[in-house]
XYZ file of C-alpha atoms in Angstrom:
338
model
C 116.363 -47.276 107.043
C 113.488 -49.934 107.311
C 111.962 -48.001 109.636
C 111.626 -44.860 107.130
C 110.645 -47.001 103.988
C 107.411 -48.780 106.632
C 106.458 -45.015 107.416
C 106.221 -43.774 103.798
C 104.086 -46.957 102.901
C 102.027 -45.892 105.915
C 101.205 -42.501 104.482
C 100.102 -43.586 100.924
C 97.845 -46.408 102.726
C 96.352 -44.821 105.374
C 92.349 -43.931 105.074
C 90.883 -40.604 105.909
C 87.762 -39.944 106.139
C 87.053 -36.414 105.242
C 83.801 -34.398 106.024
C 83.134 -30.738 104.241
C 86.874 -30.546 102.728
C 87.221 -27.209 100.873
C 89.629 -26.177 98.658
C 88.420 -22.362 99.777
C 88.327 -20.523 96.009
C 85.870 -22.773 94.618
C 83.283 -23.133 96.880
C 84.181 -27.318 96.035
C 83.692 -29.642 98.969
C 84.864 -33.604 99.794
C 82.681 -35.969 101.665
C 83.506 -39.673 102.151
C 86.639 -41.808 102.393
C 90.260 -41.321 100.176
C 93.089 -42.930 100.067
C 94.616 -40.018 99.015
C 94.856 -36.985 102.023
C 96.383 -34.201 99.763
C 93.276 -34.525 97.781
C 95.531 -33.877 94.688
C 92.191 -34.177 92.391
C 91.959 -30.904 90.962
C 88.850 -29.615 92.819
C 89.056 -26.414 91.393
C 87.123 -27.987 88.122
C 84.267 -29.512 90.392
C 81.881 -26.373 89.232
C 78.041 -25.930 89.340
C 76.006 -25.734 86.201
C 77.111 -23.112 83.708
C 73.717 -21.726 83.646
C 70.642 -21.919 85.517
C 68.147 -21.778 82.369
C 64.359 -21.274 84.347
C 62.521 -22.105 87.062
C 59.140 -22.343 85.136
C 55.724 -22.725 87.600
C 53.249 -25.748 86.258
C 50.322 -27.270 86.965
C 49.197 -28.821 90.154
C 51.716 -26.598 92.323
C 54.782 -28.231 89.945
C 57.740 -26.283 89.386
C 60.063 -27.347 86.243
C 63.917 -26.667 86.783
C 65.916 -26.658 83.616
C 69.749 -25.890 83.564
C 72.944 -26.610 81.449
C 75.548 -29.013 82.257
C 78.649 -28.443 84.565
C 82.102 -27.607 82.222
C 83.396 -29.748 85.150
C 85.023 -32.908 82.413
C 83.715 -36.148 83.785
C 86.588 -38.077 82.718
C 86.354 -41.429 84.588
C 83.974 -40.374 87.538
C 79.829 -40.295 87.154
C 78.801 -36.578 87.166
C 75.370 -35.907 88.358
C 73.311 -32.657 89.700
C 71.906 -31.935 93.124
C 69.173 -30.254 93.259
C 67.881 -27.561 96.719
C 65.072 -25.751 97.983
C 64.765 -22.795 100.175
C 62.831 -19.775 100.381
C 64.108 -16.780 98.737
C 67.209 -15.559 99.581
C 68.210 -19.061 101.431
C 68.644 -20.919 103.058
C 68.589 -23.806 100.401
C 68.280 -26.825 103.723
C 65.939 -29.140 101.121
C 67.149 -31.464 99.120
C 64.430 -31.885 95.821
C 67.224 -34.907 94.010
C 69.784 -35.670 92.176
C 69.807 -36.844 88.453
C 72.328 -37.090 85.960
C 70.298 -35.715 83.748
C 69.557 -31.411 83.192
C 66.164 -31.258 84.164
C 63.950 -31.783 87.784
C 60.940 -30.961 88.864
C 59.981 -30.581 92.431
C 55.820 -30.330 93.831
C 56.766 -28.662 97.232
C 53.936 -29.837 100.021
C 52.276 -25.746 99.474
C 51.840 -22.889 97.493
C 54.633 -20.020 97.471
C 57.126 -18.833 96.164
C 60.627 -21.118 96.424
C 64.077 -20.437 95.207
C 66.595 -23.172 94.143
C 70.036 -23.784 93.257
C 72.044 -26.719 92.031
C 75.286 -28.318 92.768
C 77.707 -31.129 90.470
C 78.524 -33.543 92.074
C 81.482 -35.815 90.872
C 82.325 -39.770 92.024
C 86.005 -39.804 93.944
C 87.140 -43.130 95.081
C 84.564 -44.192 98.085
C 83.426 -40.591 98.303
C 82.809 -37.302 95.986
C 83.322 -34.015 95.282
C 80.196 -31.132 95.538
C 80.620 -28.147 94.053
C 79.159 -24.431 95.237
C 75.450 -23.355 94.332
C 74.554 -22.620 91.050
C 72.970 -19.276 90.410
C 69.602 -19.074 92.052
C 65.783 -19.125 89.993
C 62.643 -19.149 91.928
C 59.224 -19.306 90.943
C 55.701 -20.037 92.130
C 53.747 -23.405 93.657
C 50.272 -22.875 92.501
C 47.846 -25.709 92.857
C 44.900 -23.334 93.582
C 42.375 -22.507 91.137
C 40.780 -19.595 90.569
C 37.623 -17.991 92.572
C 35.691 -17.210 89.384
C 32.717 -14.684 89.206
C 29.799 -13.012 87.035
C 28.256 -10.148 85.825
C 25.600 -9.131 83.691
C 25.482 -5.684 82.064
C 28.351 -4.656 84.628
C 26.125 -5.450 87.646
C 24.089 -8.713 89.371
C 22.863 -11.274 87.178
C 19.320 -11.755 89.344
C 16.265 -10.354 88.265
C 15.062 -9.860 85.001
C 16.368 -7.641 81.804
C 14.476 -5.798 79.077
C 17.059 -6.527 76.416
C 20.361 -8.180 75.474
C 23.182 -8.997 78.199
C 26.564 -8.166 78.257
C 27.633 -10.851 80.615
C 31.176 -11.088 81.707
C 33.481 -13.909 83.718
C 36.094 -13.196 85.548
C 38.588 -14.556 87.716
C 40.823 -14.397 90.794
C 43.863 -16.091 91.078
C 45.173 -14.039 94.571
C 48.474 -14.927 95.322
C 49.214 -17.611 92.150
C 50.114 -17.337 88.911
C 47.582 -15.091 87.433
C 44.565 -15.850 85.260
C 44.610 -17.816 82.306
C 41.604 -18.482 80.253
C 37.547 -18.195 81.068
C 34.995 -20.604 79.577
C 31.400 -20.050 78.902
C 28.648 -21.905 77.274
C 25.530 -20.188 76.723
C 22.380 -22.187 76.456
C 24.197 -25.518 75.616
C 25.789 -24.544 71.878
C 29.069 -25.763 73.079
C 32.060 -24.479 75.688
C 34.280 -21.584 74.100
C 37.097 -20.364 75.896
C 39.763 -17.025 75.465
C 41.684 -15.201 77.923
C 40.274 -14.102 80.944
C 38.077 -11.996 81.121
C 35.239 -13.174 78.679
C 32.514 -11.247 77.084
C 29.813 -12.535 75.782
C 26.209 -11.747 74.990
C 22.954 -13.436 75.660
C 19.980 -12.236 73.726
C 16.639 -13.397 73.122
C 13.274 -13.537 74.921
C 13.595 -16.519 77.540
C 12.908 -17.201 81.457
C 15.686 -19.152 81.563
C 19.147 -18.562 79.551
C 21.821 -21.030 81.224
C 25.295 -19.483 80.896
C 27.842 -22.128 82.444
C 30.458 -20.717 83.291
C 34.277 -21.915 84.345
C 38.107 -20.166 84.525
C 41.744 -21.564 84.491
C 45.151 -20.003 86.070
C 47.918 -19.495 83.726
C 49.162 -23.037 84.378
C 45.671 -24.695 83.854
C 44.653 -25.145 87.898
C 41.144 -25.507 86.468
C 37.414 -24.516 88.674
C 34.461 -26.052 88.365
C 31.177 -25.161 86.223
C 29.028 -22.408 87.858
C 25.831 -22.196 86.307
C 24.095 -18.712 85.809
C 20.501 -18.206 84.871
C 19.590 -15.038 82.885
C 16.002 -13.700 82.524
C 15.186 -11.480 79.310
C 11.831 -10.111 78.960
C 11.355 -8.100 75.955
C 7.512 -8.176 75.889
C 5.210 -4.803 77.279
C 2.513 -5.687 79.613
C -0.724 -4.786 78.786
C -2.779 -1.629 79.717
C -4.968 -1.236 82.974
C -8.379 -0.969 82.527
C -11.020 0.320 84.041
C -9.808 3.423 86.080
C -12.386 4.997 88.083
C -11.929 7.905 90.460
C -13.630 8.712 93.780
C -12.958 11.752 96.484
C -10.795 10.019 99.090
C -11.634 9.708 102.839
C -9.535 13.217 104.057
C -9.412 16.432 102.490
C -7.150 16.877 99.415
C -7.369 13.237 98.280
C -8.597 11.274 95.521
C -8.941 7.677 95.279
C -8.156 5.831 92.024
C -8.812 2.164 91.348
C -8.410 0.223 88.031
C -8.418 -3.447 86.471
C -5.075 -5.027 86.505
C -2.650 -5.328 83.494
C -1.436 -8.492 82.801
C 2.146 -10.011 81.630
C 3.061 -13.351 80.752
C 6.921 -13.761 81.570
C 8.189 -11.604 84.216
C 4.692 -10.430 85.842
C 3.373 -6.862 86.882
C 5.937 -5.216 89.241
C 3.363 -2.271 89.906
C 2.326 0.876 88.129
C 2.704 4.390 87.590
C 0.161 7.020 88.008
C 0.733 10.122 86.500
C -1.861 13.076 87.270
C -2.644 16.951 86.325
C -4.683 19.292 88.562
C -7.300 20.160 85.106
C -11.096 20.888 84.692
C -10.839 18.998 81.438
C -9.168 15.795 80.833
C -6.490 15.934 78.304
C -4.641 12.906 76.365
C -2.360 10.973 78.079
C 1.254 11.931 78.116
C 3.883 12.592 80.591
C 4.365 15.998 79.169
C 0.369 16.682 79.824
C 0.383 14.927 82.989
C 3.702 15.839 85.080
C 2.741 14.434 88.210
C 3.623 10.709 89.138
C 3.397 8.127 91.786
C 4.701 4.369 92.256
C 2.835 1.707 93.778
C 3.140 -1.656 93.711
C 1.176 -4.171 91.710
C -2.831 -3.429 93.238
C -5.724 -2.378 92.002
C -6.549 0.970 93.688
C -4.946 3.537 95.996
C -5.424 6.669 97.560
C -3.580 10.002 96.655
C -3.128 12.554 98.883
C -1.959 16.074 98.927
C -4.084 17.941 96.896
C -6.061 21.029 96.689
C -8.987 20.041 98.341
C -11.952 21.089 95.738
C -10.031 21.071 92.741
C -10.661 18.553 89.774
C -8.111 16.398 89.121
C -6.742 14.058 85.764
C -5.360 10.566 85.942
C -3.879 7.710 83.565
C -1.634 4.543 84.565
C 1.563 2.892 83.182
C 1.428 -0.927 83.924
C 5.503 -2.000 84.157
C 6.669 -5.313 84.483
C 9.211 -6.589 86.621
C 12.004 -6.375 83.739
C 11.251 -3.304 83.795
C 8.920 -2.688 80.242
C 6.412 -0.145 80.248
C 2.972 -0.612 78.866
C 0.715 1.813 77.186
C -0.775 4.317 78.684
C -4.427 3.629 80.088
C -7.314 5.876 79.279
C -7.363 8.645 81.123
C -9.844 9.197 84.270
C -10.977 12.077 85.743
C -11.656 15.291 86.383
C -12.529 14.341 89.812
C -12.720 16.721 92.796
C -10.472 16.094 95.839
C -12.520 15.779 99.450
């Protein structure tokens, strides 16, 4: 009889240590040390957060985890939450925390996409109770600003331009969050931003317009200033002078010469001669003169292909390089080709 009264005593004393007990319909585990080997808690109440709220990205490659508490009771034992990271679909092998609290955020070491899940977890004598994974929420690390660019009048911004500029920023976020906001300040009145992309227009006669230019991703991963000079020129050279004619060295040409034109902001690109096989010179016009050729900004050249013998009429167009158009020349001519 003694020795059936020292055996009971035995069972209700002895220690186990138990590693990854399940109670199989509640995805509840045990890890630690009970005194108790029918683990008689009621595991079946050790459950995971009734809802997994969001999973919302932030700045700086942050992602905020928000959920509601377990309806596991707490009774006498501390309840608290773990808190995993996998990629998506699993498996969830890193452990972001624990808090007692409902929210966590978690900065994983590079930008992607992650997927989480949480567990309640309940105190139990020297060990505790874990329950199964929560519903899952995943979201994106971004800590990569934008690649922002520029355009003026839908195209490059070099050169120069006869009138007012439709310049545009936009931005690239590739594989983040998506773009935010864009931020320009034309000729230092002050940044103003709005959602990417921004319009905006620069206007005025000036060799140098400064548009500074920056963007943001949704969650504020910020670029730096680019600065952007725009060139408007809305001033018409002047007039060559000057034009003289002369048979050229071959036969059918005619050589024409003439005294530069002249402007002050974005310089003579080169001219435009237009010319009319006439015996008497009429008034400019490109409807009385139909011909044309381009050169570049000199003083004389040498036509060719024409009816050797015949007189020929010719007048210029200075152009500068923002591409204004002066007024015609006088006209030159008739002159016989060699």
């Amino acid at each position: 009889m003694k020795e059936r009264i020292f055996a009971a005593a035995s069972v209700v004393l002895v220690s186990t240590a138990i590693i990854g007990f399940s109670t199989g319909d509640t995805g509840a585990s045990f890890t630690g040390t009970t005194t108790n080997p029918n683990q008689s808690w009621n595991t079946q109440n050790v459950t995971p957060p009734a809802s997994f709220t969001s999973a919302t990205s932030a700045i700086a490659g942050r992602i905020d985890l928000v959920w509601t508490a377990s309806t596991s009771p707490a009774g006498g034992h501390t309840l608290t939450y773990l808190v995993y990271r996998g990629p998506v679909g699993g498996p969830y092998a890193t452990l972001v925390g624990s808090t007692a609290g409902l929210t966590m955020s978690d900065t994983p070491g590079s930008d992607g996409t992650y997927e989480y899940v949480v567990q309640t977890k309940i105190a139990q004598g020297a060990g505790f109770f874990t329950s199964g994974n929560s519903a899952t929420k995943s979201n994106k690390s971004d800590r990569t600003a934008p690649a922002m660019s520029a355009t003026c009048n839908g195209g490059s911004c070099a050169g120069w331009f006869n009138a007012a500029v439709t310049f545009v920023v936009s931005g690239n976020d590739g594989a983040g969050v998506g773009m935010g906001t864009a931020t320009t300040n034309v000729d230092g009145a002050g940044a103003i931003a709005s959602g990417a992309p921004r319009t905006v227009t620069v206007s005025g006669e000036n060799a140098a317009h400064s548009v500074v230019y920056s963007g943001a991703d949704a969650v504020g991963n910020a670029s730096g200033n680019t600065s952007q000079t725009v060139k408007i020129d809305l001033t018409a050279p002047t007039a060559a002078t000057g034009l003289g004619t002369a048979k050229g060295g071959s036969s059918g040409q005619i050589t024409v010469s003439w005294t530069a034109g002249t402007d002050a902001l974005s310089g003579v690109a080169g001219y435009t001669i237009r010319y009319v096989q006439l015996n008497a010179c009429p008034a400019p016009s490109v409807a009385a003169y139909p011909s044309s050729v381009g050169v570049g900004a000199v003083t004389s050249t040498t036509i060719g292909g024409l009816v050797s013998g015949s007189k020929y009429c010719f007048y210029l167009i200075t152009n500068d390089n923002a591409g204004n158009p002066s007024a015609n020349s006088a006209a030159a001519g008739p002159q016989p080709a060699k």
